[in-house]
Amino acid sequence: MSVVTRFAPSPTGMLHIGGARTALFNYLFAKHHNGKFLLRIEDTDRERSTPEATTAILEGMDWLGLVPDEPPLMQFERAGRHAEVAEEMIRRGTAFRCYATQEELQARRDLGEEKRQAAKAEGLPDDEKARLLAEAHELLAPYRSPWRDGAAAPAPDASFTVRLRAPEGGERILNDGVQGQVKIQASELDDMILLRADGTPTYMLAVVVDDHDMGVTHIIRGDDHLRNAFRQIPIYEAMGWQIPEFAHVPLIHGADGAKLSKRHGALSTLAYREMGYLPEAMRAYLLRLGWSHGDQEIFTDAEAAQVFDISGMNKAPARLDLDKLGQVNSHFMRLADDERLFALLKPYWEESGPMGDAEPRLRAALPHMKDRGTTLPELAQSFAFLLAKRPLELNKNARKALTEVGLDRLSGLRDELRRVTQWRTDQIAEAISSFCAAKDLSMGQIGQPLRAALTGGLPAPDIAPVLEWLGQDEALARIDDQLAAAQGPAA
Ligand code: GLU
């Protein structure tokens, strides 16, 4: 059997990270089995579904690289097919036309509620109370329609809904890939509506028909749909269709253990892109959120596809941990290709204007500075000393380092640096140490004013590579700026 999985979001909002994780699990499971990963947009709720939400979901999936193997299927377009299946069930006797009106159903519920309240009355004899409760229970129980045996219409033009003839008696058992064996009583299921009075299909019918027609073999989704599985399976049975395997994954919780909500931080997948996380980091992080394989923390995409299985999914809800995501992101930023990382950092560098002649410096430094942040903006920020415009603004520490003595030493070093012919870290380091040796200075004594002049006091790595990345002209010019400033304005 060839594996087919699907992700079936409702386009009523953004792609939230719980959804992204569901999509990822389905994607990896399909890849693991050389199967197909499909996408279905469940836009049957015409009031809440929007094209903007569909676009946002597609954009989120695209960013995460979760590309479906076929164009997305739009559920609403298939309403005709859904109705056709309901008709077929009527022919098979597994569904029926129900002529009960909304009013009748409401009256039934109201009566049930009345009896339940009446049973609470004080001083009621026990047997009377028991009788009322039993009647209330009957009236409020999952609805089994009086039309379920297919009685004729009360009038030729009577309006009707099509309902599934719910399974009778005993237990219903689901062997869920994550939750294990789950049981409910068949009596908990109602004769649910498949087609409304206006002929439109219900969500429950649409899901099953689509999953069947798409050839879905495994349904991996949030455990908020666990009970739906018990309502959906009878539709497969009614049509004599193969029932897919189910795996209901616990929802993601916040760091405090409560269900994930806005106050835990961003819920939208694309918000993580805006915050500066790489898609591969997001994938690797989401993968470990509720799934494990030994104690390996970080998986490449190829590794993930190779080892992903349902048995590695946890039954306990996973907690979102932004520190961990930062670590994973930092790992993938270090691995990222220079060109790509440059392009990703560029917008941050250009936030306050074009980078101009700083570009070669940034390019030179990039391969050596990839580990200096947990997000793209944080990493971009660590290059600030290369972007700084001359004459550099000095912070307090830099001003302190540029004392008269410091400047005097700097002026001597400047001449030494000017004579360096091969502007490379090793040669530069060599020039600095020979200057220190000649003047009997420690590295600290020259390092501090030098660093102050080159960076203005901004954080920067080792000074010799910093000099190399700046280039000889810029480095000397930055030193000259400080020497000139100390002389006071030119006369
Ligand atoms: N459309 C449903 C949702 O967005 C998912 C249905 C399913 O996966 O079966 O929650």
Short mmCIF file of C-alpha atoms in Angstrom, two decimals, residues 46-411:
data_model
loop_
_atom_site.label_atom_id
_atom_site.label_comp_id
_atom_site.label_asym_id
_atom_site.label_seq_id
_atom_site.Cartn_x
_atom_site.Cartn_y
_atom_site.Cartn_z
CA ARG A 46 -18.35 30.06 3.84
CA GLU A 47 -18.69 32.67 6.52
CA ARG A 48 -15.35 32.21 8.20
CA SER A 49 -13.19 31.10 5.25
CA THR A 50 -11.30 33.81 3.39
CA PRO A 51 -8.99 33.82 0.36
CA GLU A 52 -6.50 35.85 2.43
CA ALA A 53 -6.29 33.03 4.98
CA THR A 54 -5.76 30.50 2.18
CA THR A 55 -2.93 32.64 0.84
CA ALA A 56 -1.39 32.97 4.31
CA ILE A 57 -1.52 29.20 4.83
CA LEU A 58 0.07 28.52 1.45
CA GLU A 59 2.74 31.13 2.13
CA GLY A 60 3.50 29.62 5.54
CA MET A 61 3.80 26.13 4.09
CA ASP A 62 5.91 27.37 1.25
CA TRP A 63 8.24 29.15 3.66
CA LEU A 64 8.61 25.95 5.65
CA GLY A 65 9.28 24.00 2.47
CA LEU A 66 6.27 21.75 3.02
CA VAL A 67 5.33 21.54 -0.61
CA PRO A 68 2.45 19.19 -1.33
CA ASP A 69 2.86 16.63 -4.09
CA GLU A 70 -0.27 17.79 -5.90
CA PRO A 71 -2.07 21.13 -6.24
CA PRO A 72 -4.27 21.84 -3.21
CA LEU A 73 -7.78 20.52 -3.26
CA MET A 74 -10.49 23.05 -2.41
CA GLN A 75 -13.18 21.32 -0.38
CA PHE A 76 -16.08 23.61 -1.20
CA GLU A 77 -15.74 22.89 -4.92
CA ARG A 78 -16.52 19.26 -4.22
CA ALA A 79 -19.96 19.83 -2.66
CA GLY A 80 -21.61 18.00 -5.58
CA ARG A 81 -19.52 14.90 -4.98
CA HIS A 82 -20.30 15.01 -1.24
CA ALA A 83 -24.03 15.10 -1.95
CA GLU A 84 -23.64 12.22 -4.41
CA VAL A 85 -22.08 10.07 -1.68
CA ALA A 86 -24.90 10.92 0.72
CA GLU A 87 -27.39 9.78 -1.93
CA GLU A 88 -25.47 6.56 -2.39
CA MET A 89 -25.68 5.94 1.36
CA ILE A 90 -29.44 6.40 1.22
CA ARG A 91 -29.57 3.76 -1.51
CA ARG A 92 -27.50 1.46 0.67
CA GLY A 93 -29.76 2.07 3.65
CA THR A 94 -26.91 3.46 5.71
CA ALA A 95 -28.31 6.99 5.57
CA PHE A 96 -31.85 8.25 5.42
CA ARG A 97 -33.99 11.30 4.78
CA CYS A 98 -35.04 12.79 8.08
CA TYR A 99 -38.14 14.96 8.06
CA ALA A 100 -37.85 16.13 11.63
CA THR A 101 -37.96 19.90 11.62
CA GLN A 102 -35.67 22.25 13.52
CA GLU A 103 -38.65 23.19 15.67
CA GLU A 104 -39.38 19.59 16.59
CA LEU A 105 -35.76 19.00 17.52
CA GLN A 106 -35.65 22.16 19.56
CA ALA A 107 -38.91 21.28 21.30
CA ARG A 108 -37.43 17.89 22.16
CA ARG A 109 -34.34 19.44 23.68
CA ASP A 110 -36.42 21.99 25.58
CA LEU A 111 -38.61 19.28 27.00
CA GLY A 112 -35.54 17.31 28.06
CA GLU A 113 -34.11 20.36 29.79
CA GLU A 114 -37.45 21.03 31.50
CA LYS A 115 -37.57 17.50 32.89
CA ARG A 116 -33.99 17.74 34.07
CA GLN A 117 -34.81 20.94 35.95
CA ALA A 118 -38.06 19.50 37.30
CA ALA A 119 -36.12 16.56 38.76
CA LYS A 120 -34.26 19.04 40.96
CA ALA A 121 -37.41 20.22 42.72
CA GLU A 122 -37.33 19.87 46.49
CA GLY A 123 -39.37 17.21 48.22
CA LEU A 124 -39.79 15.14 45.09
CA PRO A 125 -40.25 11.40 45.84
CA ASP A 126 -37.22 9.39 44.71
CA ASP A 127 -39.07 7.33 42.14
CA GLU A 128 -40.59 10.43 40.57
CA LYS A 129 -37.18 12.04 40.41
CA ALA A 130 -35.67 8.94 38.79
CA ARG A 131 -38.45 8.83 36.21
CA LEU A 132 -37.94 12.50 35.26
CA LEU A 133 -34.19 12.05 34.98
CA ALA A 134 -34.57 8.96 32.81
CA GLU A 135 -36.94 10.82 30.49
CA ALA A 136 -34.62 13.82 30.36
CA HIS A 137 -31.71 11.55 29.59
CA GLU A 138 -33.61 9.96 26.74
CA LEU A 139 -34.61 13.33 25.28
CA LEU A 140 -31.14 14.87 25.63
CA ALA A 141 -29.26 11.79 24.45
CA PRO A 142 -27.58 11.77 21.03
CA TYR A 143 -30.41 11.98 18.55
CA ARG A 144 -31.70 8.83 16.91
CA SER A 145 -34.28 9.90 14.38
CA PRO A 146 -37.72 8.30 14.09
CA TRP A 147 -37.10 8.35 10.30
CA ARG A 148 -34.01 6.19 10.48
CA ASP A 149 -35.74 3.14 9.05
CA GLY A 150 -36.57 5.00 5.89
CA ALA A 151 -40.26 5.86 6.34
CA ALA A 152 -41.97 7.70 3.50
CA ALA A 153 -42.11 11.49 3.39
CA PRO A 154 -44.95 13.05 5.43
CA ALA A 155 -45.77 15.27 2.42
CA PRO A 156 -44.42 15.20 -1.14
CA ASP A 157 -42.64 18.52 -0.73
CA ALA A 158 -41.57 18.08 2.90
CA SER A 159 -38.11 19.39 3.54
CA PHE A 160 -35.54 16.97 4.88
CA THR A 161 -31.98 16.55 5.98
CA VAL A 162 -29.94 13.46 5.16
CA ARG A 163 -28.65 11.73 8.27
CA LEU A 164 -26.30 8.87 8.83
CA ARG A 165 -27.82 5.83 10.45
CA ALA A 166 -25.53 5.75 13.49
CA PRO A 167 -24.06 2.39 14.51
CA GLU A 168 -25.99 0.56 17.14
CA GLY A 169 -25.10 -0.96 20.48
CA GLY A 170 -21.83 -1.84 22.11
CA GLU A 171 -18.46 -0.25 22.09
CA ARG A 172 -16.67 1.58 19.35
CA ILE A 173 -12.92 1.08 19.41
CA LEU A 174 -10.25 3.17 17.77
CA ASN A 175 -6.63 2.04 17.75
CA ASP A 176 -4.98 5.38 17.51
CA GLY A 177 -1.32 5.64 16.59
CA VAL A 178 -0.61 8.07 19.41
CA GLN A 179 -3.46 7.72 21.89
CA GLY A 180 -3.51 3.93 21.83
CA GLN A 181 -6.83 2.15 22.19
CA VAL A 182 -9.70 4.59 22.70
CA LYS A 183 -13.27 3.43 23.32
CA ILE A 184 -16.66 5.07 23.36
CA GLN A 185 -20.19 3.67 23.50
CA ALA A 186 -22.04 3.57 20.20
CA SER A 187 -24.93 5.20 22.04
CA GLU A 188 -22.82 8.34 22.29
CA LEU A 189 -23.15 8.81 18.53
CA ASP A 190 -26.14 10.53 17.00
CA ASP A 191 -27.73 10.11 13.62
CA MET A 192 -25.63 12.98 12.40
CA ILE A 193 -26.56 15.21 9.53
CA LEU A 194 -24.71 14.59 6.27
CA LEU A 195 -26.66 16.96 4.05
CA ARG A 196 -28.46 19.99 5.42
CA ALA A 197 -31.98 20.90 4.39
CA ASP A 198 -30.54 23.14 1.65
CA GLY A 199 -28.61 20.18 0.25
CA THR A 200 -25.17 21.38 1.35
CA PRO A 201 -22.83 18.81 2.88
CA THR A 202 -21.71 18.99 6.49
CA TYR A 203 -18.08 19.20 7.41
CA MET A 204 -18.03 15.66 8.78
CA LEU A 205 -19.22 14.20 5.48
CA ALA A 206 -16.92 16.37 3.37
CA VAL A 207 -13.81 15.33 5.32
CA VAL A 208 -14.47 11.63 4.90
CA VAL A 209 -15.43 11.78 1.23
CA ASP A 210 -12.37 13.88 0.43
CA ASP A 211 -10.00 11.72 2.43
CA HIS A 212 -11.35 8.67 0.67
CA ASP A 213 -11.22 10.18 -2.81
CA MET A 214 -7.72 11.50 -2.22
CA GLY A 215 -6.65 8.00 -1.25
CA VAL A 216 -5.51 9.11 2.21
CA THR A 217 -4.12 6.17 4.15
CA HIS A 218 -2.94 7.93 7.32
CA ILE A 219 -4.54 10.84 9.10
CA ILE A 220 -2.21 12.64 11.48
CA ARG A 221 -3.87 15.62 13.15
CA GLY A 222 -4.44 17.42 16.45
CA ASP A 223 -6.12 15.49 19.25
CA ASP A 224 -8.91 18.05 19.25
CA HIS A 225 -10.21 15.90 16.38
CA LEU A 226 -10.10 12.61 18.28
CA ARG A 227 -13.84 12.50 18.90
CA ASN A 228 -14.47 13.40 15.28
CA ALA A 229 -12.78 10.16 14.28
CA PHE A 230 -15.59 8.26 16.02
CA ARG A 231 -18.12 10.21 13.99
CA GLN A 232 -16.20 9.85 10.75
CA ILE A 233 -15.47 6.12 10.86
CA PRO A 234 -19.19 5.18 10.54
CA ILE A 235 -19.25 7.10 7.24
CA TYR A 236 -16.43 4.91 5.90
CA GLU A 237 -18.34 1.87 7.13
CA ALA A 238 -21.56 3.09 5.57
CA MET A 239 -19.82 3.31 2.18
CA GLY A 240 -17.80 0.14 2.62
CA TRP A 241 -14.59 2.12 2.32
CA GLN A 242 -11.20 1.28 3.76
CA ILE A 243 -10.73 3.13 7.06
CA PRO A 244 -7.43 5.04 7.25
CA GLU A 245 -5.05 4.83 10.19
CA PHE A 246 -5.45 7.65 12.69
CA ALA A 247 -2.84 9.37 14.84
CA HIS A 248 -4.04 12.19 17.06
CA VAL A 249 -1.20 14.35 18.30
CA PRO A 250 -1.52 16.34 21.55
CA LEU A 251 -1.74 20.06 21.05
CA ILE A 252 1.22 22.32 21.77
CA HIS A 253 1.29 24.01 25.15
CA GLY A 254 3.11 27.12 26.31
CA ALA A 255 6.19 27.04 28.52
CA ASP A 256 3.89 27.27 31.56
CA GLY A 257 2.03 24.11 30.54
CA ALA A 258 -1.21 25.89 29.61
CA LYS A 259 -2.70 25.50 26.15
CA LEU A 260 -0.92 27.67 23.64
CA SER A 261 -2.48 31.08 23.33
CA LYS A 262 -1.50 34.56 22.19
CA ARG A 263 0.06 35.43 25.51
CA HIS A 264 2.68 32.73 24.96
CA GLY A 265 4.06 34.65 22.02
CA ALA A 266 3.47 34.42 18.33
CA LEU A 267 1.10 31.75 17.11
CA SER A 268 1.47 32.42 13.41
CA THR A 269 4.16 30.49 11.54
CA LEU A 270 5.02 33.52 9.44
CA ALA A 271 5.58 35.59 12.57
CA TYR A 272 8.59 33.36 13.19
CA ARG A 273 9.92 34.29 9.78
CA GLU A 274 9.47 37.96 10.72
CA MET A 275 11.30 37.34 14.00
CA GLY A 276 14.25 36.01 12.03
CA TYR A 277 14.16 32.24 12.34
CA LEU A 278 15.26 30.09 9.43
CA PRO A 279 12.69 27.69 7.98
CA GLU A 280 14.96 24.68 8.46
CA ALA A 281 15.42 25.64 12.12
CA MET A 282 11.68 25.97 12.52
CA ARG A 283 11.19 22.56 10.93
CA ALA A 284 13.82 20.94 13.13
CA TYR A 285 12.35 22.57 16.21
CA LEU A 286 8.74 21.68 15.40
CA LEU A 287 9.80 18.13 14.68
CA ARG A 288 11.05 17.69 18.23
CA LEU A 289 7.94 19.31 19.64
CA GLY A 290 6.03 16.16 20.41
CA TRP A 291 8.19 13.63 18.63
CA SER A 292 11.49 12.06 19.56
CA HIS A 293 14.01 9.58 18.30
CA GLY A 294 16.45 8.50 20.98
CA ASP A 295 18.00 11.60 22.44
CA GLN A 296 18.99 13.23 19.17
CA GLU A 297 18.05 16.90 19.30
CA ILE A 298 18.66 18.24 15.81
CA PHE A 299 17.80 16.49 12.57
CA THR A 300 18.56 17.47 9.03
CA ASP A 301 15.63 17.14 6.64
CA ALA A 302 17.05 13.96 5.15
CA GLU A 303 17.60 12.40 8.58
CA ALA A 304 14.11 13.39 9.68
CA ALA A 305 12.50 11.79 6.64
CA GLN A 306 14.54 8.67 7.22
CA VAL A 307 13.63 8.09 10.86
CA PHE A 308 10.23 9.74 11.26
CA ASP A 309 7.54 7.39 12.53
CA ILE A 310 4.28 7.56 14.42
CA SER A 311 5.63 5.55 17.34
CA GLY A 312 8.00 8.38 18.22
CA MET A 313 5.12 10.76 18.90
CA ASN A 314 4.48 11.64 22.51
CA LYS A 315 1.17 11.29 24.20
CA ALA A 316 1.90 14.18 26.56
CA PRO A 317 1.57 17.69 25.20
CA ALA A 318 4.82 19.35 24.16
CA ARG A 319 5.80 22.76 25.50
CA LEU A 320 6.91 25.63 23.33
CA ASP A 321 10.36 26.78 24.40
CA LEU A 322 11.71 29.85 22.64
CA ASP A 323 15.21 29.49 24.14
CA LYS A 324 15.46 26.09 22.56
CA LEU A 325 14.20 27.43 19.25
CA GLY A 326 16.92 30.10 19.47
CA GLN A 327 19.59 27.43 19.98
CA VAL A 328 18.33 25.40 17.06
CA ASN A 329 18.20 28.52 14.90
CA SER A 330 21.72 29.46 15.87
CA HIS A 331 22.84 25.97 14.83
CA PHE A 332 21.26 26.33 11.39
CA MET A 333 22.52 29.87 10.89
CA ARG A 334 26.06 28.55 11.42
CA LEU A 335 25.43 25.93 8.75
CA ALA A 336 23.78 28.30 6.29
CA ASP A 337 25.42 29.05 2.98
CA ASP A 338 27.19 32.45 2.96
CA GLU A 339 25.32 33.87 -0.03
CA ARG A 340 21.95 32.90 1.37
CA LEU A 341 22.73 34.22 4.82
CA PHE A 342 23.98 37.46 3.31
CA ALA A 343 20.71 37.91 1.43
CA LEU A 344 18.71 37.17 4.60
CA LEU A 345 20.70 39.63 6.70
CA LYS A 346 20.76 42.37 4.09
CA PRO A 347 17.30 43.80 4.86
CA TYR A 348 18.27 44.25 8.52
CA TRP A 349 21.53 45.91 7.55
CA GLU A 350 19.71 48.25 5.23
CA GLU A 351 17.07 49.25 7.72
CA SER A 352 18.73 52.58 8.28
CA GLY A 353 19.87 53.15 4.72
CA PRO A 354 21.92 51.49 1.97
CA MET A 355 25.01 49.64 3.17
CA GLY A 356 27.19 51.40 0.57
CA ASP A 357 30.89 50.61 0.80
CA ALA A 358 30.34 48.42 3.88
CA GLU A 359 29.29 45.50 1.67
CA PRO A 360 32.77 44.01 1.09
CA ARG A 361 33.50 44.24 4.82
CA LEU A 362 30.28 42.45 5.67
CA ARG A 363 31.00 39.78 3.10
CA ALA A 364 34.51 39.28 4.42
CA ALA A 365 33.32 38.95 8.02
CA LEU A 366 30.22 36.84 7.45
CA PRO A 367 31.84 33.38 7.27
CA HIS A 368 33.52 34.02 10.62
CA MET A 369 30.63 35.58 12.51
CA LYS A 370 27.71 33.26 11.86
CA ASP A 371 27.57 32.17 15.48
CA ARG A 372 26.92 35.59 16.93
CA GLY A 373 23.16 35.50 17.41
CA THR A 374 20.08 33.35 17.86
CA THR A 375 17.92 35.14 15.28
CA LEU A 376 18.67 36.96 12.05
CA PRO A 377 18.20 40.48 13.52
CA GLU A 378 20.39 39.58 16.47
CA LEU A 379 23.07 38.25 14.14
CA ALA A 380 22.73 41.28 11.86
CA GLN A 381 23.18 43.55 14.85
CA SER A 382 26.53 41.97 15.69
CA PHE A 383 27.91 43.41 12.42
CA ALA A 384 27.07 46.98 13.49
CA PHE A 385 30.75 47.89 13.95
CA LEU A 386 31.38 47.14 10.26
CA LEU A 387 28.44 49.24 9.12
CA ALA A 388 29.24 52.22 11.30
CA LYS A 389 29.82 55.38 9.29
CA ARG A 390 32.97 57.52 9.69
CA PRO A 391 33.73 59.39 11.79
CA LEU A 392 32.51 56.80 14.30
CA GLU A 393 30.44 57.82 17.24
CA LEU A 394 32.23 56.73 20.41
CA ASN A 395 30.47 55.24 23.39
CA LYS A 396 31.62 55.92 26.93
CA ASN A 397 34.07 53.04 27.09
CA ALA A 398 35.62 53.94 23.78
CA ARG A 399 36.07 57.53 24.86
CA LYS A 400 37.74 56.30 28.02
CA ALA A 401 40.19 54.13 26.08
CA LEU A 402 41.25 57.00 23.84
CA THR A 403 43.33 58.88 26.40
CA GLU A 404 46.26 61.00 25.40
CA VAL A 405 48.61 58.07 26.02
CA GLY A 406 46.33 55.73 24.16
CA LEU A 407 46.16 58.03 21.14
CA ASP A 408 49.89 58.42 21.15
CA ARG A 409 50.36 54.67 20.99
CA LEU A 410 47.71 54.42 18.33
CA SER A 411 49.53 56.95 16.21
#
